[in-house]
Coordinates of C-alpha atoms (C1' of nucleotides) in Angstrom, one line a residue:
Chain J
M1 CA -29.6 10.0 102.9
E2 CA -27.8 10.2 99.4
H3 CA -26.5 7.0 97.8
P4 CA -23.6 7.7 95.8
V5 CA -24.4 7.3 92.0
R6 CA -23.7 7.7 88.7
F7 CA -25.5 8.5 85.2
G8 CA -26.5 6.2 82.2
E9 CA -27.6 6.6 78.3
T10 CA -29.9 5.4 75.9
S11 CA -30.4 2.9 72.8
V12 CA -28.2 0.3 71.7
M13 CA -26.1 -2.0 72.3
T14 CA -28.4 -4.6 72.1
E15 CA -27.7 -5.3 69.1
Q16 CA -24.0 -5.7 70.0
L17 CA -24.7 -8.5 72.1
S18 CA -21.8 -11.4 71.2
P19 CA -22.4 -14.9 70.1
A20 CA -20.7 -15.8 73.3
S21 CA -23.3 -14.5 75.6
L22 CA -24.9 -17.1 74.6
A23 CA -22.2 -20.0 75.9
S24 CA -21.8 -17.7 79.3
Q25 CA -25.2 -18.3 79.9
G26 CA -24.9 -22.1 80.5
A27 CA -22.3 -21.3 83.3
E28 CA -23.3 -21.6 86.9
H29 CA -22.7 -18.7 89.3
P30 CA -19.1 -18.9 90.4
G31 CA -20.0 -19.1 94.2
E32 CA -18.1 -20.2 97.2
H33 CA -17.0 -23.9 96.3
P34 CA -13.3 -24.1 97.1
G35 CA -11.2 -26.0 95.8
E36 CA -13.0 -25.6 92.5
H37 CA -9.9 -25.5 89.8
P38 CA -11.0 -26.3 86.2
G39 CA -7.5 -26.8 84.6
E40 CA -8.6 -25.3 81.6
H41 CA -6.1 -22.5 79.8
Q42 CA -7.3 -19.6 78.7
G43 CA -8.5 -19.0 75.1
A44 CA -12.5 -18.6 74.5
H45 CA -13.7 -18.0 78.1
P46 CA -12.5 -20.4 80.0
A47 CA -14.1 -20.4 83.3
P48 CA -17.1 -17.9 83.6
L49 CA -15.6 -15.8 86.3
P50 CA -13.6 -17.0 89.6
A51 CA -14.3 -15.4 92.4
H52 CA -12.3 -13.3 94.3
E53 CA -9.6 -15.8 94.8
L54 CA -7.4 -14.4 91.7
R55 CA -3.6 -14.0 91.9
S56 CA -3.0 -10.2 93.1
D57 CA -2.1 -8.4 90.2
A58 CA -4.9 -10.0 88.2
R59 CA -7.2 -8.9 91.5
D60 CA -5.5 -5.4 91.0
N61 CA -6.7 -5.1 86.9
R62 CA -10.0 -6.4 87.9
D63 CA -10.6 -4.0 90.2
R64 CA -9.0 -1.2 88.0
I65 CA -11.0 -2.3 85.2
L66 CA -14.4 -2.1 87.1
Q67 CA -13.7 1.2 88.5
V68 CA -12.8 2.6 85.2
A69 CA -15.7 0.9 83.7
R70 CA -17.8 2.7 86.3
K71 CA -16.6 6.0 85.5
V72 CA -16.6 6.0 82.0
F73 CA -20.4 4.2 81.4
A74 CA -21.6 7.3 83.6
E75 CA -19.8 9.8 81.7
K76 CA -20.5 8.9 78.3
G77 CA -23.0 6.1 78.6
I78 CA -23.0 2.3 77.9
D79 CA -21.7 2.9 74.3
V80 CA -18.1 3.1 75.0
S81 CA -15.9 0.3 73.4
M82 CA -14.4 -2.3 75.2
R83 CA -11.0 -1.2 73.8
E84 CA -11.5 2.2 75.5
V85 CA -12.5 0.6 78.5
A86 CA -9.0 -1.1 78.7
R87 CA -7.3 1.7 77.3
R88 CA -8.4 4.0 80.3
A89 CA -7.4 1.2 82.5
E90 CA -4.3 0.8 81.3
V91 CA -5.0 -2.6 80.1
G92 CA -4.9 -4.9 77.3
P93 CA -7.8 -5.9 76.0
A94 CA -7.0 -9.6 76.2
T95 CA -6.9 -9.0 80.0
L96 CA -10.6 -7.3 80.0
Y97 CA -12.0 -10.1 78.0
R98 CA -10.7 -12.7 80.1
R99 CA -12.2 -11.2 83.4
F100 CA -15.1 -10.4 81.6
P101 CA -15.7 -12.8 78.5
T102 CA -18.5 -10.1 77.1
K103 CA -19.6 -6.8 77.5
E104 CA -22.5 -7.6 78.9
A105 CA -20.5 -9.3 81.5
L106 CA -18.6 -6.2 82.1
V107 CA -21.5 -3.8 81.9
T108 CA -23.6 -6.1 84.8
E109 CA -20.8 -6.3 86.8
A110 CA -20.3 -2.8 86.9
F111 CA -23.8 -1.9 87.5
R112 CA -24.6 -4.8 90.2
E113 CA -23.7 -2.4 93.4
Q114 CA -26.1 0.5 92.0
M115 CA -28.7 -2.0 91.2
A116 CA -28.5 -3.1 94.7
I117 CA -28.4 0.5 96.1
C118 CA -31.7 0.6 94.1
T119 CA -33.3 -1.9 95.8
A120 CA -32.0 -0.7 98.8
I121 CA -33.9 2.9 98.7
V122 CA -36.9 0.9 97.8
D123 CA -36.4 -1.0 100.9
D124 CA -35.4 2.2 102.8
G125 CA -39.2 3.9 101.3
L126 CA -40.6 0.9 102.8
A127 CA -39.6 1.0 106.1
D128 CA -40.5 4.7 106.4
P129 CA -43.6 4.6 108.6
D130 CA -45.3 7.6 106.3
P131 CA -45.8 5.4 103.3
W132 CA -46.3 8.4 100.8
R133 CA -43.3 9.8 102.2
G134 CA -40.9 6.4 101.9
L135 CA -42.9 6.5 98.2
S136 CA -42.0 9.9 96.9
G137 CA -38.4 9.6 98.5
A138 CA -37.9 6.6 96.7
I139 CA -38.8 7.6 93.6
E140 CA -37.3 10.9 93.5
Q141 CA -33.7 9.6 94.7
V142 CA -33.9 7.0 92.1
C143 CA -35.0 9.8 89.3
V144 CA -31.5 11.5 90.9
M145 CA -29.8 8.4 90.3
H146 CA -30.7 7.6 86.7
A147 CA -30.2 11.5 85.9
Q148 CA -26.7 11.2 87.0
D149 CA -25.5 8.1 85.6
R150 CA -26.6 7.5 82.0
G151 CA -24.9 4.4 81.7
F152 CA -27.3 2.9 84.6
T153 CA -30.4 4.0 83.1
A154 CA -29.2 2.1 79.8
A155 CA -28.6 -0.8 81.5
F156 CA -31.7 -0.6 83.8
V157 CA -34.1 -0.2 81.0
S158 CA -32.6 -1.7 77.8
A159 CA -31.8 -4.3 80.6
F160 CA -30.2 -7.7 78.8
P161 CA -32.2 -10.4 79.4
Q162 CA -29.4 -12.5 79.6
A163 CA -28.2 -11.1 82.8
V164 CA -30.1 -13.4 85.4
D165 CA -28.7 -11.5 88.4
F166 CA -29.7 -8.1 87.2
A167 CA -32.8 -8.9 86.2
Q168 CA -33.6 -10.8 89.7
E169 CA -32.7 -7.9 91.5
R170 CA -34.9 -5.4 89.4
S171 CA -37.6 -8.0 90.0
R172 CA -36.8 -7.8 93.7
A173 CA -36.9 -4.0 93.6
L174 CA -40.5 -4.2 91.7
R175 CA -41.6 -6.3 94.3
S176 CA -40.7 -3.5 97.1
L177 CA -41.9 -1.1 95.4
A178 CA -45.5 -2.8 94.4
E179 CA -45.6 -3.3 98.4
L180 CA -44.8 0.2 98.8
I181 CA -47.6 1.5 96.3
R182 CA -50.2 -0.6 98.2
R183 CA -49.0 0.7 101.6
A184 CA -49.2 4.3 100.1
K185 CA -52.6 3.8 98.9
E186 CA -54.2 2.3 102.0
S187 CA -52.7 5.2 103.9
G188 CA -54.4 7.8 101.6
G189 CA -51.2 9.6 100.3
L190 CA -51.4 8.1 96.8
R191 CA -53.9 7.9 94.5
R192 CA -56.3 4.7 94.2
D193 CA -56.0 4.9 90.2
V194 CA -52.4 4.9 90.4
V195 CA -50.9 1.4 89.7
L196 CA -47.5 0.0 89.7
D197 CA -46.7 0.6 85.9
D198 CA -47.4 4.3 86.2
V199 CA -44.5 4.3 89.0
V200 CA -41.8 2.7 86.2
L201 CA -43.6 4.8 83.4
L202 CA -42.8 7.6 85.5
I203 CA -39.0 6.4 86.1
M204 CA -38.8 5.5 82.5
A205 CA -40.1 8.8 81.5
N206 CA -37.3 10.3 83.6
S207 CA -34.5 8.8 82.2
G208 CA -35.9 10.5 78.7
I209 CA -34.7 13.7 80.4
R210 CA -31.6 15.3 78.6
A211 CA -29.6 18.4 80.1
T212 CA -26.5 20.3 78.8
S213 CA -24.5 19.0 82.4
R214 CA -24.8 16.2 84.8
Q215 CA -26.3 19.2 87.4
A216 CA -28.6 20.3 85.1
A217 CA -30.0 17.0 84.4
V218 CA -30.2 16.5 88.3
A219 CA -32.1 19.5 88.5
A220 CA -34.4 18.8 85.9
S221 CA -35.3 15.3 87.0
R222 CA -36.0 16.9 90.3
R223 CA -38.4 19.7 88.8
F224 CA -39.8 16.7 87.0
V225 CA -40.6 14.3 89.6
A226 CA -42.2 17.0 92.1
L227 CA -44.4 17.7 89.1
Q228 CA -45.0 13.8 89.0
L229 CA -45.7 13.5 92.7
R230 CA -48.6 16.4 92.3
S231 CA -50.2 13.8 89.4
I232 CA -49.7 11.0 91.6
S233 CA -50.6 12.5 95.2
A234 CA -54.0 11.9 96.4
R235 CA -53.4 15.5 98.3
P236 CA -51.2 17.2 96.3
D237 CA -49.5 19.7 98.7
D238 CA -49.4 22.9 96.6
G239 CA -46.3 23.9 97.5
P240 CA -43.4 25.6 95.8
L241 CA -41.8 23.5 93.1
P242 CA -38.2 23.1 92.7
P243 CA -36.7 25.7 90.2
A244 CA -37.3 25.4 86.8
V245 CA -34.4 24.7 84.3
R246 CA -33.6 25.7 81.3
L247 CA -33.5 22.7 78.7
P248 CA -30.5 22.8 75.9
L249 CA -33.8 22.7 73.0
M250 CA -34.7 26.1 74.2
A251 CA -31.7 27.3 72.8
A252 CA -33.3 27.9 69.7
I253 CA -35.4 30.4 70.7
H254 CA -32.9 32.8 72.9
Chain W
M1 CA -11.1 17.6 72.6
E2 CA -14.4 19.2 73.7
H3 CA -17.8 19.0 71.6
P4 CA -18.8 21.9 69.9
V5 CA -21.4 21.7 72.4
R6 CA -25.1 22.7 72.4
F7 CA -27.2 20.3 73.2
G8 CA -27.4 17.7 75.3
E9 CA -24.8 15.4 74.4
T10 CA -25.9 12.3 74.7
S11 CA -24.0 10.6 72.1
V12 CA -26.2 9.1 69.1
M13 CA -24.9 10.4 65.9
T14 CA -22.7 13.5 67.5
E15 CA -19.7 11.4 66.3
Q16 CA -21.3 10.4 63.2
L17 CA -21.8 14.1 62.0
S18 CA -19.7 14.2 58.5
P19 CA -17.1 16.4 57.6
A20 CA -19.6 17.8 54.8
S21 CA -22.2 19.0 57.0
L22 CA -20.2 22.3 57.0
A23 CA -19.9 22.4 53.6
S24 CA -23.3 22.0 53.0
Q25 CA -23.9 25.0 55.4
G26 CA -22.8 27.6 53.0
A27 CA -25.3 26.9 50.4
E28 CA -28.6 28.3 49.9
H29 CA -31.8 26.7 50.2
P30 CA -32.4 25.3 46.8
G31 CA -35.4 27.5 46.0
E32 CA -36.9 27.5 42.4
H33 CA -34.6 29.5 40.6
P34 CA -34.4 27.9 37.7
G35 CA -32.0 28.0 35.1
E36 CA -29.5 26.7 38.0
H37 CA -27.4 24.3 36.1
P38 CA -23.8 24.0 37.4
G39 CA -22.5 22.1 35.3
E40 CA -20.0 20.2 37.8
H41 CA -19.7 16.2 37.5
Q42 CA -20.3 14.3 40.5
G43 CA -17.9 13.4 43.2
A44 CA -17.6 14.7 46.4
H45 CA -21.2 16.5 46.7
P46 CA -21.2 18.7 43.5
A47 CA -24.2 20.8 44.7
P48 CA -25.9 20.5 47.7
L49 CA -29.3 19.1 46.5
P50 CA -31.0 19.9 43.1
A51 CA -34.7 20.7 43.4
H52 CA -37.3 18.8 41.9
E53 CA -35.8 18.9 38.4
L54 CA -34.2 15.3 38.7
R55 CA -33.6 13.1 35.8
S56 CA -37.1 10.5 36.0
D57 CA -35.5 7.6 37.3
A58 CA -33.0 10.0 39.8
R59 CA -36.4 11.3 41.2
D60 CA -37.7 8.1 41.8
N61 CA -35.1 6.6 43.6
R62 CA -34.9 10.0 45.7
D63 CA -38.5 9.6 46.7
R64 CA -38.3 6.1 47.3
I65 CA -35.1 6.6 49.7
L66 CA -36.7 9.2 51.6
Q67 CA -39.9 6.7 52.0
V68 CA -37.7 3.7 53.2
A69 CA -36.0 6.3 55.6
R70 CA -38.8 7.6 57.2
K71 CA -40.5 3.9 57.7
V72 CA -37.0 2.6 58.9
F73 CA -36.1 5.7 61.2
A74 CA -39.7 5.4 63.0
E75 CA -39.1 1.6 63.3
K76 CA -35.7 1.5 64.6
G77 CA -34.6 5.1 65.5
I78 CA -32.0 7.4 63.7
D79 CA -29.1 5.2 64.4
V80 CA -29.7 3.0 61.6
S81 CA -26.8 3.1 58.9
M82 CA -26.8 4.9 55.8
R83 CA -26.2 1.5 54.1
E84 CA -29.3 -0.2 55.1
V85 CA -31.4 2.8 54.3
A86 CA -29.8 2.4 50.8
R87 CA -30.0 -1.7 51.2
R88 CA -33.7 -1.0 52.1
A89 CA -34.4 1.3 49.1
E90 CA -32.8 -1.1 46.5
V91 CA -30.3 1.5 45.9
G92 CA -26.4 1.3 46.1
P93 CA -24.6 3.4 48.8
A94 CA -23.6 6.1 46.3
T95 CA -26.9 7.1 44.9
L96 CA -28.1 7.6 48.9
Y97 CA -24.7 9.6 49.2
R98 CA -25.4 12.0 45.9
R99 CA -29.0 12.8 46.7
F100 CA -27.9 13.6 50.9
P101 CA -24.5 14.4 51.2
T102 CA -25.1 13.3 54.8
K103 CA -26.8 11.8 57.3
E104 CA -27.8 14.6 58.6
A105 CA -29.3 15.7 55.7
L106 CA -31.1 12.7 55.1
V107 CA -32.6 12.8 58.3
T108 CA -33.8 16.7 58.5
E109 CA -35.6 15.7 54.9
A110 CA -37.1 12.7 56.0
F111 CA -38.6 14.7 59.1
R112 CA -39.3 18.1 57.5
E113 CA -43.0 17.0 56.9
Q114 CA -43.2 15.7 60.9
M115 CA -41.6 18.6 61.9
A116 CA -44.2 21.4 60.3
I117 CA -47.1 18.7 61.3
C118 CA -45.6 19.4 64.8
T119 CA -46.1 23.3 64.5
A120 CA -49.1 22.7 63.2
I121 CA -50.6 21.0 66.2
V122 CA -49.5 23.8 68.3
D123 CA -51.1 26.4 65.9
D124 CA -53.8 24.4 66.3
G125 CA -54.0 24.7 69.7
L126 CA -53.5 28.3 69.4
A127 CA -56.9 28.2 67.5
D128 CA -58.9 26.8 69.9
P129 CA -61.3 29.1 72.1
D130 CA -60.1 27.2 75.2
P131 CA -56.6 27.8 75.6
W132 CA -56.5 25.0 77.9
R133 CA -57.9 22.3 76.0
G134 CA -55.8 23.6 73.2
L135 CA -52.7 23.3 75.2
S136 CA -53.5 20.0 76.7
G137 CA -54.7 18.4 73.2
A138 CA -51.7 20.0 71.4
I139 CA -49.4 17.9 74.4
E140 CA -50.9 14.8 73.9
Q141 CA -50.5 15.0 70.1
V142 CA -47.1 16.1 69.8
C143 CA -46.5 13.4 72.7
V144 CA -48.4 10.8 70.4
M145 CA -46.4 11.6 67.4
H146 CA -43.2 10.8 69.3
A147 CA -44.5 7.9 70.8
Q148 CA -45.0 6.5 66.7
D149 CA -41.8 7.3 65.6
R150 CA -38.8 6.8 67.6
G151 CA -36.8 8.6 65.0
F152 CA -38.4 11.5 64.8
T153 CA -38.2 11.7 68.7
A154 CA -34.4 11.5 68.5
A155 CA -34.4 14.2 65.4
F156 CA -36.1 16.3 67.6
V157 CA -34.5 16.1 70.7
S158 CA -31.0 15.8 69.6
A159 CA -31.4 18.1 67.1
F160 CA -28.6 18.9 64.8
P161 CA -28.0 22.5 65.7
Q162 CA -26.7 22.2 61.6
A163 CA -29.8 21.9 60.3
V164 CA -31.1 25.3 60.4
D165 CA -34.4 24.9 59.0
F166 CA -35.3 22.0 61.1
A167 CA -34.2 24.7 64.2
Q168 CA -35.9 27.3 62.8
E169 CA -39.2 25.1 62.4
R170 CA -39.1 24.1 66.1
S171 CA -37.9 27.1 67.2
R172 CA -41.4 28.4 65.5
A173 CA -43.5 26.2 67.5
L174 CA -41.9 26.9 70.6
R175 CA -42.7 30.7 70.4
S176 CA -46.2 29.3 69.5
L177 CA -46.1 27.1 72.7
A178 CA -44.9 29.5 74.5
E179 CA -48.0 31.9 73.8
L180 CA -50.5 29.1 74.0
I181 CA -49.0 28.7 77.7
R182 CA -49.3 32.3 78.5
R183 CA -52.8 31.8 77.3
A184 CA -53.7 29.1 79.1
K185 CA -52.5 30.2 82.5
E186 CA -54.4 33.7 82.1
S187 CA -57.7 31.5 81.1
G188 CA -57.2 29.7 84.7
G189 CA -56.8 26.3 83.0
L190 CA -52.8 25.9 83.7
R191 CA -51.2 26.2 87.0
R192 CA -49.2 29.6 87.3
D193 CA -46.2 27.7 88.2
V194 CA -45.4 26.1 85.3
V195 CA -43.4 27.6 83.0
L196 CA -42.6 26.6 78.8
D197 CA -39.2 24.9 79.9
D198 CA -41.9 22.5 81.6
V199 CA -43.9 21.6 78.8
V200 CA -40.6 20.5 76.8
L201 CA -39.4 18.7 79.7
L202 CA -42.4 16.8 79.4
I203 CA -42.3 16.2 76.2
M204 CA -38.5 14.9 76.6
A205 CA -39.8 12.9 79.3
N206 CA -42.4 11.4 77.2
S207 CA -39.8 10.4 74.9
G208 CA -37.9 8.2 77.4
I209 CA -40.7 5.9 77.2
R210 CA -39.9 2.4 75.9
A211 CA -42.9 -0.3 75.2
T212 CA -42.6 -3.6 73.1
S213 CA -44.9 -2.4 70.3
R214 CA -45.6 1.0 68.5
Q215 CA -49.2 0.7 70.0
A216 CA -47.9 0.0 73.6
A217 CA -45.9 2.8 73.1
V218 CA -48.6 5.0 72.0
A219 CA -51.1 3.4 75.0
A220 CA -48.0 4.1 77.7
S221 CA -47.4 7.8 76.2
R222 CA -51.4 8.7 76.5
R223 CA -51.5 7.8 80.3
F224 CA -48.5 9.3 80.8
V225 CA -49.8 12.2 79.3
A226 CA -53.0 12.4 81.2
L227 CA -51.3 11.6 84.4
Q228 CA -48.7 15.0 83.3
L229 CA -51.9 17.0 82.8
R230 CA -53.1 16.6 86.2
S231 CA -49.7 18.2 87.4
I232 CA -49.8 21.2 85.4
S233 CA -53.6 21.8 85.2
A234 CA -55.4 24.3 87.8
R235 CA -57.8 22.7 88.2
P236 CA -57.6 18.6 87.6
D237 CA -60.9 17.1 86.6
D238 CA -59.8 13.6 88.5
G239 CA -61.7 11.6 85.3
P240 CA -60.8 8.2 84.5
L241 CA -57.0 8.2 83.2
P242 CA -56.3 6.1 80.1
P243 CA -55.8 2.7 80.8
A244 CA -52.5 1.2 82.2
V245 CA -49.9 -0.1 80.3
R246 CA -47.8 -3.1 81.0
L247 CA -44.2 -2.2 80.4
P248 CA -41.4 -4.5 78.9
L249 CA -39.3 -4.0 82.5
M250 CA -42.2 -5.7 84.2
A251 CA -42.0 -9.0 82.5
A252 CA -39.3 -9.8 85.1
I253 CA -42.3 -9.5 87.7
H254 CA -44.8 -11.8 86.0
Chain M
dG1 C1' -32.0 5.8 16.3
dC2 C1' -28.1 8.7 18.3
dC3 C1' -25.7 10.5 21.8
dG4 C1' -24.2 13.3 25.7
dA5 C1' -25.3 13.9 30.2
dA6 C1' -26.8 12.4 34.1
dC7 C1' -27.1 8.5 37.0
dC8 C1' -26.2 4.1 39.0
dG9 C1' -24.1 0.5 41.9
dG10 C1' -19.9 -2.4 43.0
dA11 C1' -15.7 -2.0 44.8
dC12 C1' -12.1 0.3 47.6
dG13 C1' -9.7 2.1 51.4
dG14 C1' -9.7 3.8 55.8
dG15 C1' -11.6 2.9 60.2
dG16 C1' -13.5 1.5 64.3
dT17 C1' -15.8 -2.9 67.5
dG18 C1' -16.0 -7.4 69.8
dT19 C1' -13.4 -11.0 70.1
dT20 C1' -9.6 -14.3 70.7
dC21 C1' -4.8 -16.0 69.6
dC22 C1' -0.1 -16.4 71.2
dA23 C1' 4.3 -15.5 72.8
dT24 C1' 6.3 -13.6 76.6
dG25 C1' 6.1 -12.5 81.6
dT26 C1' 5.3 -13.1 86.6
dG27 C1' 3.4 -14.7 91.3
dA28 C1' 3.5 -17.9 94.6
dA29 C1' 3.9 -22.6 96.2
dC30 C1' 7.6 -25.8 96.8
Chain R
dG1 C1' 15.7 -20.8 93.7
dT2 C1' 13.2 -23.3 90.6
dT3 C1' 8.8 -24.0 88.2
dC4 C1' 4.7 -23.8 85.9
dA5 C1' 0.1 -22.7 86.5
dC6 C1' -1.7 -18.4 85.8
dA7 C1' -1.9 -13.5 83.8
dT8 C1' -0.4 -10.2 80.3
dG9 C1' -0.4 -7.1 75.9
dG10 C1' 0.0 -6.9 71.3
dA11 C1' -1.5 -8.6 66.8
dA12 C1' -4.5 -10.4 64.6
dC13 C1' -9.7 -12.1 63.0
dA14 C1' -14.2 -11.3 61.6
dC15 C1' -17.5 -8.1 60.7
dC16 C1' -19.2 -3.3 59.8
dC17 C1' -20.2 1.0 58.5
dC18 C1' -18.4 5.4 56.2
dG19 C1' -18.1 8.4 52.1
dT20 C1' -15.9 8.5 47.4
dC21 C1' -14.3 6.7 43.0
dC22 C1' -15.2 4.4 38.5
dG23 C1' -16.6 1.9 34.7
dG24 C1' -21.3 1.0 32.9
dT25 C1' -26.0 1.9 32.2
dT26 C1' -30.1 4.6 31.0
dC27 C1' -32.7 8.6 30.2
dG28 C1' -34.3 12.3 27.4
dG29 C1' -33.6 15.7 24.0
dC30 C1' -32.4 16.0 19.1

DNA sequence: GCCGAACCGGACGGGGTGTTCCATGTGAAC
DNA sequence: GTTCACATGGAACACCCCGTCCGGTTCGGC
């Protein structure tokens, strides 16, 4: 079962966090509280983010922005400017900022779904009667997800400490993963000297893979994961690996 | 507008290549030719880079710039601005640009030595009577090098196609590596289904590892490589792994 | 010590980014 | 249909960076 995904990128933006990111900290989660109409007019992030009762046009814009953001983050990584997102969504910068007071907010919201998919993948693995199969499948799927979506990878690893719900979701996924690892060891599928950090290390390393195209990245990731699984499996099956992939670095050697 | 292509895009500095990078292309390697005194006055990159016969103060500055650049690139990666390098070297931007007409030039020059070390490592491995030991040692050393110096990693993988001698050196290293792999397979130490691209993949993946400190990164890298070697070894020894490392991502799970 | 060439760094114009202000437009409740 | 709070986009702010020009400084040969 394939989850829909996108990609990620490396580095940065960590240093570009706005001064306002702190301000947006104190605000409560929007929640479902009806009748919550703070009469403040705009300018300087009035309320963090109203829930889903926006005016129809505003709601449309919000949706379009998120859609565009997800796409462009996946293609070019997380470093694309807010302005470009606004441009592509055919929206003024102010509109973008009223919905997402900060770039961090936009990124967090854009990847909330994928983050959830991530945990879902792990939970799926947990549901598998064969823990080793569940674990290896989960690892592969998560890695492929990262290979497809540069932005998600960046968001995942660089991981704004501020974005609370992001961290929460990740924390949940990690807990499930830990349990899955425990079971996989118990069942004899996973080597006993492998720990949770190793699996995270592996996923992190996977994000270092660069290729010329998204397909190539996925293929490379598949091969990489297959190799990885050999190294952590208690009884490696020695079956054939996915095909090797020619990497960009190799161009020089013709 | 399509990128001039080559390598794995991934942003970073790709968009910051100066227009002058082309100009610096045509120029010959400075070489040792004495009596090469183009009387042009400065402004707009007069000669690419005079060799080692600068005025004493200029030479001092050049050395200091390179020293600072290496340090700051290692710490913060390749994305630091030219201005910051200049500031840290206590030099005006103009001075920096006069010595290194382009950021690419600075990076290339800063990492020339490390690049050479890289090939030396591989050649050392080639000299080892036990090809498998030579290969695994080389892999570990290169990976540790990358873990210690983020900038070098970036320079290595993103790899300006323009920087000819850089590419040459890397190409040389790759050729040696290929030979080392061939021998390791022949000697029965390396699995037969592993190819050169896999080792490169592995090194690339290693560069995805992030940690809270340089020591942690090195430790994580060591563990990672040990796992890797298990997956490509024809007869994994099952010995103890280097210690596991707590990764930054894990902070959330306390 | 002189003097010219080599060298220096501050400052400039052009461009980009994250974010906010404000005058204008518009959905929707009455 | 009127009304007004909400929504909008262009312009603007403050900052940073890039690569270059220019007037002043310093090296080093004479």
